[in-house]
PDB file of C-alpha atoms in Angstrom:
ATOM      1  CA  MET Z   5       5.555  -6.231  13.313  1.00  0.00           C
ATOM      2  CA  ALA Z   6       3.017  -8.814  12.094  1.00  0.00           C
ATOM      3  CA  THR Z   7       5.783 -11.323  11.382  1.00  0.00           C
ATOM      4  CA  ALA Z   8       7.332 -10.978  14.838  1.00  0.00           C
ATOM      5  CA  GLU Z   9       4.933 -13.557  16.247  1.00  0.00           C
ATOM      6  CA  VAL Z  10       3.372 -16.815  15.113  1.00  0.00           C
ATOM      7  CA  TYR Z  11       0.684 -16.302  12.452  1.00  0.00           C
ATOM      8  CA  THR Z  12      -2.863 -16.057  13.685  1.00  0.00           C
ATOM      9  CA  GLN Z  13      -5.831 -14.794  11.748  1.00  0.00           C
ATOM     10  CA  GLU Z  14      -6.589 -12.326  14.543  1.00  0.00           C
ATOM     11  CA  GLY Z  15      -2.985 -11.079  14.644  1.00  0.00           C
ATOM     12  CA  TRP Z  16      -2.963 -10.363  10.944  1.00  0.00           C
ATOM     13  CA  ALA Z  17      -6.515  -8.985  10.686  1.00  0.00           C
ATOM     14  CA  ALA Z  18      -5.494  -5.314  10.887  1.00  0.00           C
ATOM     15  CA  TRP Z  19      -2.749  -5.811   8.285  1.00  0.00           C
ATOM     16  CA  MET Z  20      -5.107  -7.625   5.914  1.00  0.00           C
ATOM     17  CA  GLU Z  21      -7.702  -4.878   6.273  1.00  0.00           C
ATOM     18  CA  ALA Z  22      -5.081  -2.179   5.650  1.00  0.00           C
ATOM     19  CA  ALA Z  23      -3.937  -4.033   2.524  1.00  0.00           C
ATOM     20  CA  ALA Z  24      -7.518  -4.254   1.248  1.00  0.00           C
ATOM     21  CA  VAL Z  25      -8.069  -0.529   1.877  1.00  0.00           C
ATOM     22  CA  PHE Z  26      -4.814   0.297   0.070  1.00  0.00           C
ATOM     23  CA  GLN Z  27      -5.725  -1.876  -2.937  1.00  0.00           C
ATOM     24  CA  ALA Z  28      -9.180  -0.280  -3.152  1.00  0.00           C
ATOM     25  CA  ALA Z  29      -7.664   3.205  -3.014  1.00  0.00           C
ATOM     26  CA  VAL Z  30      -5.158   2.390  -5.758  1.00  0.00           C
ATOM     27  CA  THR Z  31      -7.918   0.943  -7.938  1.00  0.00           C
ATOM     28  CA  ALA Z  32     -10.128   4.005  -7.396  1.00  0.00           C
ATOM     29  CA  GLU Z  33      -7.281   6.429  -8.116  1.00  0.00           C
ATOM     30  CA  ALA Z  34      -6.266   4.550 -11.256  1.00  0.00           C
ATOM     31  CA  ALA Z  35      -9.835   4.799 -12.567  1.00  0.00           C
ATOM     32  CA  GLN Z  36      -9.904   8.603 -12.267  1.00  0.00           C
ATOM     33  CA  GLU Z  37      -9.546  10.656 -15.417  1.00  0.00           C
ATOM     34  CA  PRO Z  38      -7.067  10.659 -16.934  1.00  0.00           C
ATOM     35  CA  LYS Z  39      -6.831   6.917 -16.358  1.00  0.00           C
ATOM     36  CA  GLN Z  40      -3.532   5.721 -14.952  1.00  0.00           C
ATOM     37  CA  ASP Z  41      -1.690   2.423 -15.128  1.00  0.00           C
ATOM     38  CA  ARG Z  42      -2.777   0.711 -11.907  1.00  0.00           C
ATOM     39  CA  ALA Z  43       0.459  -1.259 -11.481  1.00  0.00           C
ATOM     40  CA  LYS Z  44       2.635   1.838 -11.944  1.00  0.00           C
ATOM     41  CA  LEU Z  45       0.478   3.799  -9.506  1.00  0.00           C
ATOM     42  CA  GLU Z  46       0.757   1.038  -6.883  1.00  0.00           C
ATOM     43  CA  GLN Z  47       4.521   0.806  -7.404  1.00  0.00           C
ATOM     44  CA  ALA Z  48       4.917   4.581  -7.007  1.00  0.00           C
ATOM     45  CA  ALA Z  49       2.856   4.605  -3.798  1.00  0.00           C
ATOM     46  CA  LYS Z  50       4.869   1.760  -2.280  1.00  0.00           C
ATOM     47  CA  LYS Z  51       8.149   3.414  -3.279  1.00  0.00           C
ATOM     48  CA  ALA Z  52       7.064   6.707  -1.682  1.00  0.00           C
ATOM     49  CA  VAL Z  53       6.222   4.920   1.572  1.00  0.00           C
ATOM     50  CA  LEU Z  54       9.264   2.659   1.705  1.00  0.00           C
ATOM     51  CA  HIS Z  55      11.806   5.192   0.406  1.00  0.00           C
ATOM     52  CA  PRO Z  56      10.571   8.710   1.219  1.00  0.00           C
ATOM     53  CA  GLU Z  57      12.407  11.687  -0.123  1.00  0.00           C
ATOM     54  CA  PRO Z  58      14.328  13.571   2.564  1.00  0.00           C
ATOM     55  CA  ASP Z  59      12.812  16.856   3.698  1.00  0.00           C
ATOM     56  CA  VAL Z  60      14.547  19.746   1.960  1.00  0.00           C
ATOM     57  CA  GLU Z  61      14.251  23.104   3.627  1.00  0.00           C
TER      58      GLU Z  61
END
């Protein structure tokens, strides 16, 4: 959606904020005990969002 129009700082502001919030959350989660590999945690979160498992009932 952000790339559908010409770049403007205002147009991307919400996306940049969401990215910062996501990065902070990954960093905080990785620091919890037991400590986790931050890169692997970020990769797993992105995979879960981009390729969710189908609902099995």
